[in-house]
Short mmCIF file of C-alpha atoms and ligand atoms in Angstrom, two decimals:
data_model
loop_
_atom_site.label_atom_id
_atom_site.label_comp_id
_atom_site.label_asym_id
_atom_site.label_seq_id
_atom_site.Cartn_x
_atom_site.Cartn_y
_atom_site.Cartn_z
CA UNK A 1 61.72 -3.12 -57.82
CA UNK A 2 62.90 0.56 -58.52
CA UNK A 3 62.73 1.39 -62.28
CA UNK A 4 65.01 4.27 -62.90
CA UNK A 5 62.92 7.25 -63.29
CA UNK A 6 64.31 8.37 -66.79
CA UNK A 7 63.20 4.55 -68.18
CA UNK A 8 59.68 4.95 -66.56
CA UNK A 9 59.38 8.31 -68.27
CA UNK A 10 61.08 7.09 -71.64
CA UNK A 11 58.73 4.27 -71.65
CA UNK A 12 55.32 6.40 -71.13
CA UNK A 13 56.46 8.45 -73.91
CA UNK A 14 56.87 5.38 -76.12
CA UNK A 15 53.44 4.10 -75.21
CA UNK A 16 51.83 7.29 -76.07
CA UNK A 17 50.77 7.74 -72.45
CA UNK A 18 50.63 11.10 -70.63
CA UNK A 19 53.04 12.79 -68.35
CA UNK A 20 51.48 14.29 -65.48
CA UNK A 21 52.51 17.01 -63.18
CA UNK A 22 53.70 14.81 -60.51
CA UNK A 23 55.74 12.30 -62.50
CA UNK A 24 59.33 12.59 -62.58
CA UNK A 25 60.54 14.40 -65.96
CA UNK A 26 63.70 15.41 -66.93
CA UNK A 27 64.82 19.15 -66.66
CA UNK A 28 64.58 19.68 -70.28
CA UNK A 29 61.40 18.62 -70.93
CA UNK A 30 59.95 20.74 -67.87
CA UNK A 31 61.82 23.67 -69.34
CA UNK A 32 60.67 23.39 -73.08
CA UNK A 33 57.20 23.03 -71.93
CA UNK A 34 57.24 26.13 -69.32
CA UNK A 35 58.72 28.03 -72.48
CA UNK A 36 56.09 26.93 -75.18
CA UNK A 37 53.07 27.00 -72.44
CA UNK A 38 54.21 30.39 -71.02
CA UNK A 39 54.51 31.64 -74.61
CA UNK A 40 51.51 30.46 -75.76
CA UNK A 41 49.72 31.97 -72.60
CA UNK A 42 51.21 35.22 -73.12
CA UNK A 43 50.20 35.07 -76.94
CA UNK A 44 46.44 34.63 -75.91
CA UNK A 45 46.83 37.52 -73.48
CA UNK A 46 48.55 39.95 -75.86
CA UNK A 47 46.12 38.55 -78.64
CA UNK A 48 43.19 40.48 -77.05
CA UNK A 49 44.72 43.95 -78.24
CA UNK A 50 44.69 43.96 -81.83
CA UNK A 51 40.91 42.90 -81.84
CA UNK A 52 40.14 44.81 -78.74
CA UNK A 53 40.91 47.97 -80.70
CA UNK A 54 37.94 47.47 -82.93
CA UNK A 55 35.45 46.62 -79.82
CA UNK A 56 33.81 50.34 -79.52
CA UNK A 57 33.72 50.66 -83.41
CA UNK A 58 32.12 47.56 -84.40
CA UNK A 59 29.13 48.40 -86.99
CA UNK A 60 26.20 46.46 -85.34
CA UNK A 61 25.26 45.60 -81.69
CA UNK A 62 25.48 41.82 -82.89
CA UNK A 63 29.02 42.12 -84.23
CA UNK A 64 29.93 44.12 -80.90
CA UNK A 65 28.66 40.81 -79.00
CA UNK A 66 30.58 38.70 -80.93
CA UNK A 67 33.86 40.34 -80.90
CA UNK A 68 33.57 40.90 -77.25
CA UNK A 69 32.56 37.25 -76.94
CA UNK A 70 35.94 36.23 -78.60
CA UNK A 71 38.20 38.55 -76.84
CA UNK A 72 37.01 37.48 -73.47
CA UNK A 73 37.34 33.59 -74.65
CA UNK A 74 41.18 34.88 -75.28
CA UNK A 75 41.66 35.94 -71.97
CA UNK A 76 40.08 32.59 -70.62
CA UNK A 77 42.50 30.44 -72.97
CA UNK A 78 45.51 32.65 -71.30
CA UNK A 79 44.03 31.72 -67.67
CA UNK A 80 44.21 28.04 -68.61
CA UNK A 81 47.43 27.80 -70.24
CA UNK A 82 48.80 29.83 -67.37
CA UNK A 83 47.28 27.21 -65.05
CA UNK A 84 48.81 24.33 -66.99
CA UNK A 85 52.38 26.18 -66.81
CA UNK A 86 51.56 26.59 -62.98
CA UNK A 87 51.32 22.64 -62.79
CA UNK A 88 55.19 22.81 -63.66
CA UNK A 89 56.38 24.76 -60.61
CA UNK A 90 56.26 27.90 -62.22
CA UNK A 91 53.95 31.00 -60.89
CA UNK A 92 51.87 33.23 -62.75
CA UNK A 93 53.10 36.34 -61.43
CA UNK A 94 56.46 35.32 -62.42
CA UNK A 95 55.59 34.49 -66.04
CA UNK A 96 53.93 37.92 -66.19
CA UNK A 97 56.55 40.03 -65.03
CA UNK A 98 58.86 38.37 -67.68
CA UNK A 99 56.42 38.97 -70.42
CA UNK A 100 56.62 42.87 -69.51
CA UNK A 101 60.02 42.76 -68.90
CA UNK A 102 60.45 41.34 -72.63
CA UNK A 103 62.44 38.39 -71.38
CA UNK A 104 59.51 35.69 -72.51
CA UNK A 105 58.29 35.82 -76.32
CA UNK A 106 54.53 35.80 -77.59
CA UNK A 107 53.64 35.11 -81.01
CA UNK A 108 55.00 37.39 -83.72
CA UNK A 109 51.60 37.68 -85.39
CA UNK A 110 50.20 40.21 -82.76
CA UNK A 111 52.91 43.07 -83.42
CA UNK A 112 50.75 43.81 -86.65
CA UNK A 113 48.40 46.80 -86.41
CA UNK A 114 44.64 46.25 -87.37
CA UNK A 115 44.12 49.12 -89.55
CA UNK A 116 40.58 48.20 -90.87
CA UNK A 117 37.61 46.65 -89.56
CA UNK A 118 38.06 43.95 -92.34
CA UNK A 119 41.12 42.98 -89.84
CA UNK A 120 38.50 41.55 -87.43
CA UNK A 121 37.32 39.07 -90.17
CA UNK A 122 40.70 38.05 -91.33
CA UNK A 123 42.26 37.47 -88.00
CA UNK A 124 39.55 35.59 -87.09
CA UNK A 125 39.76 33.15 -90.69
CA UNK A 126 43.65 33.48 -90.75
CA UNK A 127 44.78 33.76 -87.30
CA UNK A 128 42.64 31.51 -85.91
CA UNK A 129 42.80 29.19 -88.63
CA UNK A 130 46.78 28.81 -88.55
CA UNK A 131 46.19 28.52 -84.35
CA UNK A 132 43.73 25.79 -84.71
CA UNK A 133 45.97 24.00 -87.38
CA UNK A 134 48.90 24.17 -85.10
CA UNK A 135 47.07 23.35 -82.13
CA UNK A 136 44.35 20.58 -82.68
CA UNK A 137 47.66 18.16 -82.71
CA UNK A 138 48.63 19.80 -79.19
CA UNK A 139 45.55 18.00 -78.02
CA UNK A 140 47.74 14.91 -78.32
CA UNK A 141 50.68 16.27 -76.69
CA UNK A 142 52.56 14.17 -74.26
CA UNK A 143 51.97 16.75 -71.11
CA UNK A 144 48.47 15.98 -69.77
CA UNK A 145 47.63 19.44 -68.47
CA UNK A 146 48.68 20.88 -71.75
CA UNK A 147 46.95 18.71 -74.06
CA UNK A 148 43.66 18.84 -71.90
CA UNK A 149 43.76 22.68 -72.24
CA UNK A 150 43.88 22.49 -75.60
CA UNK A 151 40.76 20.51 -76.40
CA UNK A 152 38.45 23.54 -75.13
CA UNK A 153 40.82 25.94 -76.48
CA UNK A 154 40.48 24.28 -80.04
CA UNK A 155 36.59 24.28 -79.48
CA UNK A 156 36.54 27.83 -79.00
CA UNK A 157 39.01 28.75 -81.72
CA UNK A 158 37.04 27.03 -84.38
CA UNK A 159 33.98 29.44 -83.38
CA UNK A 160 36.27 32.33 -83.67
CA UNK A 161 37.48 30.98 -87.09
CA UNK A 162 33.76 30.55 -88.45
CA UNK A 163 32.86 34.27 -87.15
CA UNK A 164 35.72 35.59 -88.93
CA UNK A 165 34.92 33.62 -92.13
CA UNK A 166 31.39 34.95 -91.89
CA UNK A 167 32.05 38.43 -91.28
CA UNK A 168 34.28 38.58 -94.46
CA UNK A 169 31.33 36.67 -96.75
CA UNK A 170 28.86 39.07 -95.42
CA UNK A 171 31.44 42.00 -96.36
CA UNK A 172 32.12 40.36 -99.84
CA UNK A 173 28.55 40.67 -100.52
CA UNK A 174 28.31 44.47 -99.93
CA UNK A 175 29.82 46.93 -101.99
CA UNK A 176 32.97 47.31 -103.97
CA UNK A 177 34.59 49.45 -101.46
CA UNK A 178 34.22 46.56 -98.78
CA UNK A 179 35.47 43.74 -101.10
CA UNK A 180 38.63 45.84 -101.62
CA UNK A 181 39.10 46.58 -97.92
CA UNK A 182 38.62 42.62 -97.10
CA UNK A 183 41.30 42.15 -100.27
CA UNK A 184 43.59 44.52 -98.58
CA UNK A 185 43.42 43.13 -94.97
CA UNK A 186 44.26 39.61 -96.41
CA UNK A 187 47.13 41.06 -98.36
CA UNK A 188 48.60 42.09 -95.20
CA UNK A 189 47.75 39.17 -93.03
CA UNK A 190 48.67 36.46 -95.44
CA UNK A 191 52.60 36.38 -94.73
CA UNK A 192 52.60 37.05 -91.07
CA UNK A 193 49.84 34.25 -90.66
CA UNK A 194 52.48 31.67 -92.34
CA UNK A 195 55.32 32.94 -89.83
CA UNK A 196 53.17 31.95 -87.05
CA UNK A 197 54.19 28.32 -87.46
CA UNK A 198 57.62 29.55 -86.55
CA UNK A 199 60.97 29.33 -88.49
CA UNK A 200 61.75 26.86 -91.18
CA UNK A 201 62.42 23.33 -89.95
CA UNK A 202 66.45 23.41 -90.80
CA UNK A 203 66.46 26.55 -88.67
CA UNK A 204 64.27 25.45 -85.91
CA UNK A 205 66.41 24.71 -82.82
CA UNK A 206 63.58 23.01 -80.54
CA UNK A 207 61.30 20.85 -83.25
CA UNK A 208 63.59 17.92 -83.02
CA UNK A 209 63.65 17.34 -79.36
CA UNK A 210 60.00 18.53 -78.79
CA UNK A 211 58.62 15.83 -81.49
CA UNK A 212 61.11 12.94 -79.69
CA UNK A 213 59.41 14.00 -76.59
CA UNK A 214 55.75 14.18 -77.90
CA UNK A 215 55.24 17.87 -76.87
CA UNK A 216 55.16 18.87 -80.73
CA UNK A 217 53.51 16.15 -83.15
CA UNK A 218 54.52 17.83 -86.68
CA UNK A 219 57.21 20.17 -87.60
CA UNK A 220 56.82 23.87 -88.16
CA UNK A 221 57.13 23.36 -92.17
CA UNK A 222 54.27 20.29 -92.50
CA UNK A 223 52.02 22.56 -90.11
CA UNK A 224 52.95 25.54 -92.54
CA UNK A 225 51.94 23.71 -95.57
CA UNK A 226 48.68 21.76 -94.11
CA UNK A 227 47.63 25.62 -93.41
CA UNK A 228 48.40 26.55 -97.25
CA UNK A 229 46.46 23.83 -98.45
CA UNK A 230 43.32 24.39 -96.16
CA UNK A 231 43.34 28.14 -96.92
CA UNK A 232 43.68 27.97 -100.94
CA UNK A 233 39.96 26.57 -101.36
CA UNK A 234 38.70 28.81 -98.68
CA UNK A 235 40.02 31.91 -100.43
CA UNK A 236 38.49 30.82 -103.67
CA UNK A 237 34.85 30.28 -101.78
CA UNK A 238 35.49 33.84 -100.61
CA UNK A 239 36.68 35.66 -103.94
CA UNK A 240 39.90 36.73 -102.66
CA UNK A 241 43.56 35.89 -103.61
CA UNK A 242 46.66 35.51 -101.56
CA UNK A 243 49.87 37.86 -102.56
CA UNK A 244 52.06 35.15 -103.39
CA UNK A 245 52.82 34.96 -107.41
CA UNK A 246 54.35 31.44 -106.58
CA UNK A 247 51.34 29.46 -105.29
CA UNK A 248 50.69 26.71 -107.68
CA UNK A 249 49.32 23.40 -107.14
CA UNK A 250 51.84 20.52 -107.25
CA UNK A 251 50.21 17.44 -108.52
CA UNK A 252 53.17 15.32 -107.78
CA UNK A 253 53.16 16.28 -103.92
CA UNK A 254 49.35 16.74 -103.83
CA UNK A 255 49.96 20.33 -102.20
CA UNK A 256 50.42 23.72 -103.11
CA UNK A 257 53.83 25.15 -103.41
CA UNK A 258 54.35 28.52 -102.18
CA UNK A 259 56.83 31.52 -101.99
CA UNK A 260 59.23 32.05 -99.17
CA UNK A 261 58.19 34.53 -96.10
CA UNK A 262 60.32 37.09 -95.31
CA UNK A 263 62.18 35.65 -92.45
CA UNK A 264 64.44 38.80 -91.66
CA UNK A 265 60.88 40.41 -90.78
CA UNK A 266 59.83 37.36 -88.54
CA UNK A 267 63.43 37.91 -86.72
CA UNK A 268 63.24 41.47 -86.12
CA UNK A 269 59.54 40.78 -84.80
CA UNK A 270 60.64 38.11 -82.63
CA UNK A 271 63.49 40.27 -81.04
CA UNK A 272 60.88 43.13 -80.44
CA UNK A 273 61.31 45.16 -83.18
CA UNK A 274 57.83 44.80 -85.03
CA UNK A 275 55.73 47.86 -85.77
CA UNK A 276 53.73 47.39 -82.75
CA UNK A 277 55.89 45.40 -80.07
CA UNK A 278 56.72 48.56 -77.77
CA UNK A 279 53.02 49.57 -77.75
CA UNK A 280 51.68 45.92 -77.17
CA UNK A 281 54.20 45.57 -74.09
CA UNK A 282 53.39 48.76 -72.63
CA UNK A 283 49.33 48.38 -72.65
CA UNK A 284 49.96 45.10 -70.80
CA UNK A 285 52.32 46.56 -68.37
CA UNK A 286 49.90 49.55 -67.68
CA UNK A 287 47.12 47.20 -67.59
CA UNK A 288 49.01 44.71 -64.84
CA UNK A 289 49.89 47.96 -62.97
CA UNK A 290 46.40 49.21 -62.90
CA UNK A 291 45.17 45.83 -61.78
CA UNK A 292 47.41 45.80 -58.96
CA UNK A 293 44.72 46.97 -56.37
CA UNK A 294 42.20 43.84 -57.46
CA UNK A 295 45.26 41.44 -56.68
CA UNK A 296 46.02 43.39 -53.20
CA UNK A 297 41.90 43.16 -52.27
CA UNK A 298 41.74 39.53 -53.52
CA UNK A 299 44.69 38.40 -51.71
CA UNK A 300 43.48 40.16 -48.32
CA UNK A 301 39.68 38.80 -48.70
CA UNK A 302 41.21 35.70 -48.98
CA UNK A 303 43.41 36.02 -45.95
CA UNK A 304 40.36 37.09 -43.98
CA UNK A 305 38.49 34.02 -45.18
CA UNK A 306 41.06 31.70 -44.24
CA UNK A 307 41.13 33.46 -40.55
CA UNK A 308 37.10 32.90 -40.50
CA UNK A 309 37.71 29.04 -41.18
CA UNK A 310 40.47 28.44 -38.96
CA UNK A 311 38.51 30.03 -35.70
N1 FAQ B 401 56.32 34.20 -82.56
O1 FAQ B 401 62.58 26.16 -82.65
P1 FAQ B 401 61.32 26.81 -82.70
C1 FAQ B 401 46.98 32.41 -80.32
C2 FAQ B 401 60.65 31.27 -81.34
S1 FAQ B 401 47.76 31.34 -81.32
C3 FAQ B 401 57.41 34.30 -81.88
O2 FAQ B 401 60.58 26.33 -84.01
P2 FAQ B 401 59.21 25.80 -80.79
C4 FAQ B 401 45.37 32.18 -80.64
C5 FAQ B 401 60.28 30.00 -80.69
O3 FAQ B 401 59.79 30.35 -79.15
C6 FAQ B 401 49.75 31.95 -80.95
N2 FAQ B 401 58.27 33.31 -81.60
O4 FAQ B 401 60.44 26.69 -81.46
C7 FAQ B 401 44.72 33.55 -81.00
C8 FAQ B 401 62.10 29.71 -80.23
O5 FAQ B 401 62.56 30.89 -79.31
P3 FAQ B 401 62.92 30.61 -78.02
C9 FAQ B 401 50.28 31.01 -79.98
C10 FAQ B 401 58.44 32.39 -82.20
O6 FAQ B 401 58.69 26.13 -79.62
C11 FAQ B 401 44.23 33.95 -82.12
C12 FAQ B 401 62.32 30.20 -81.77
O7 FAQ B 401 61.68 31.19 -81.87
N3 FAQ B 401 50.21 29.70 -80.40
O8 FAQ B 401 47.24 32.90 -79.47
C13 FAQ B 401 57.51 31.75 -83.27
O9 FAQ B 401 59.48 24.39 -81.19
C14 FAQ B 401 43.91 35.47 -82.37
C15 FAQ B 401 62.82 29.11 -82.47
O10 FAQ B 401 61.57 28.39 -82.65
C16 FAQ B 401 51.45 29.02 -79.59
O11 FAQ B 401 52.14 29.64 -78.85
C17 FAQ B 401 56.37 33.10 -83.49
N4 FAQ B 401 55.52 32.76 -84.46
O12 FAQ B 401 57.93 25.97 -82.07
C18 FAQ B 401 44.83 34.53 -79.66
C19 FAQ B 401 51.43 27.54 -79.97
N5 FAQ B 401 57.69 30.84 -83.52
O13 FAQ B 401 61.73 30.02 -77.31
C20 FAQ B 401 44.28 35.86 -80.36
C21 FAQ B 401 52.01 26.74 -79.20
C22 FAQ B 401 58.88 30.27 -83.35
O14 FAQ B 401 63.84 29.14 -78.15
C23 FAQ B 401 43.59 36.25 -81.52
N6 FAQ B 401 53.64 26.99 -79.52
N7 FAQ B 401 59.32 31.14 -82.18
O15 FAQ B 401 63.54 31.58 -77.41
C24 FAQ B 401 54.22 26.08 -80.60
O16 FAQ B 401 53.59 25.43 -81.14
C25 FAQ B 401 55.47 26.02 -80.82
O17 FAQ B 401 55.92 27.02 -79.96
C26 FAQ B 401 55.53 27.24 -82.18
C27 FAQ B 401 57.36 27.32 -82.13
C28 FAQ B 401 55.67 26.37 -83.31
C29 FAQ B 401 55.11 28.30 -82.21
#
């Protein structure tokens, strides 16, 4: 009764059921998941740096506690995601090596500097907002461990998004100088946030296959549009504008029209030539090297424990 492996896989995908680590899967499916999950994990880990920059300068104990919790959550997300990638037969150590050697990508958004404290709020609102928009559908991704990891990640990202928006509303109730600081920050982050969704669909080599496999549930442009539509009322409530003269309600489509992000800037950043790419990787490399003694100690301790169990 041997059903060919490919047929079983195709039937599982067609029935909207989950592929699990021990199931047979095509090499391409495994490869694309490793690529996407590793890139996602690296983004969470590198993503600690821009906001971590403000930990020692948060304006109050409350803000510092919130920001510390958020940055720690990002580390946790990286860990769940590396674990999900490991179920596909790769090793976290190897993925980290690829990241610090520039052989695997991380999100373009983390290659911009955090120049003012308002950036902490804007990142929460727009960057975590974009991340949620992209990741909620990934809770239905066809690969079980990835989809399950996304559920908890999304719950935590919702808290991150709220803390950012609440921070900005507090600043908007402050002085003119604080309001100007929020608007200036939003001006810098709006276009990079739109680029998080990836290249336009007609320039996205992976989308069609990833949709067919149920790895992705929507195209890059669909999610970008959804994000624009949900962000505009939030901006109005906050009292800020987005730096796009082409933003306009399109009654026919029931959506907002918007301008074209600068894709040459996106390509430069993805290739490693953004304003902070080198510094981000150098910092990650130093943290990894400085942590070598912890890994050695943990390995020695585990070996000792294993020895004791045997005797
Ligand atoms: N940055 O064919 P596609 C967070 C690459 S949220 C850099 O469209 P795909 C939370 C892409 O890898 C951020 N590279 O690719 C947080 C591919 O290159 P490759 C992380 C990008 O995979 C908040 C090439 O361009 N979230 O961390 C980007 O079908 C605050 C062609 O692109 C995720 O990773 C980009 N923006 O679609 C943490 C979500 N876009 O690999 C701290 C999961 C594309 O062939 C603080 N990932 N590329 O060499 C995804 O949903 C997808 O991978 C996309 C890209 C939508 C990002």
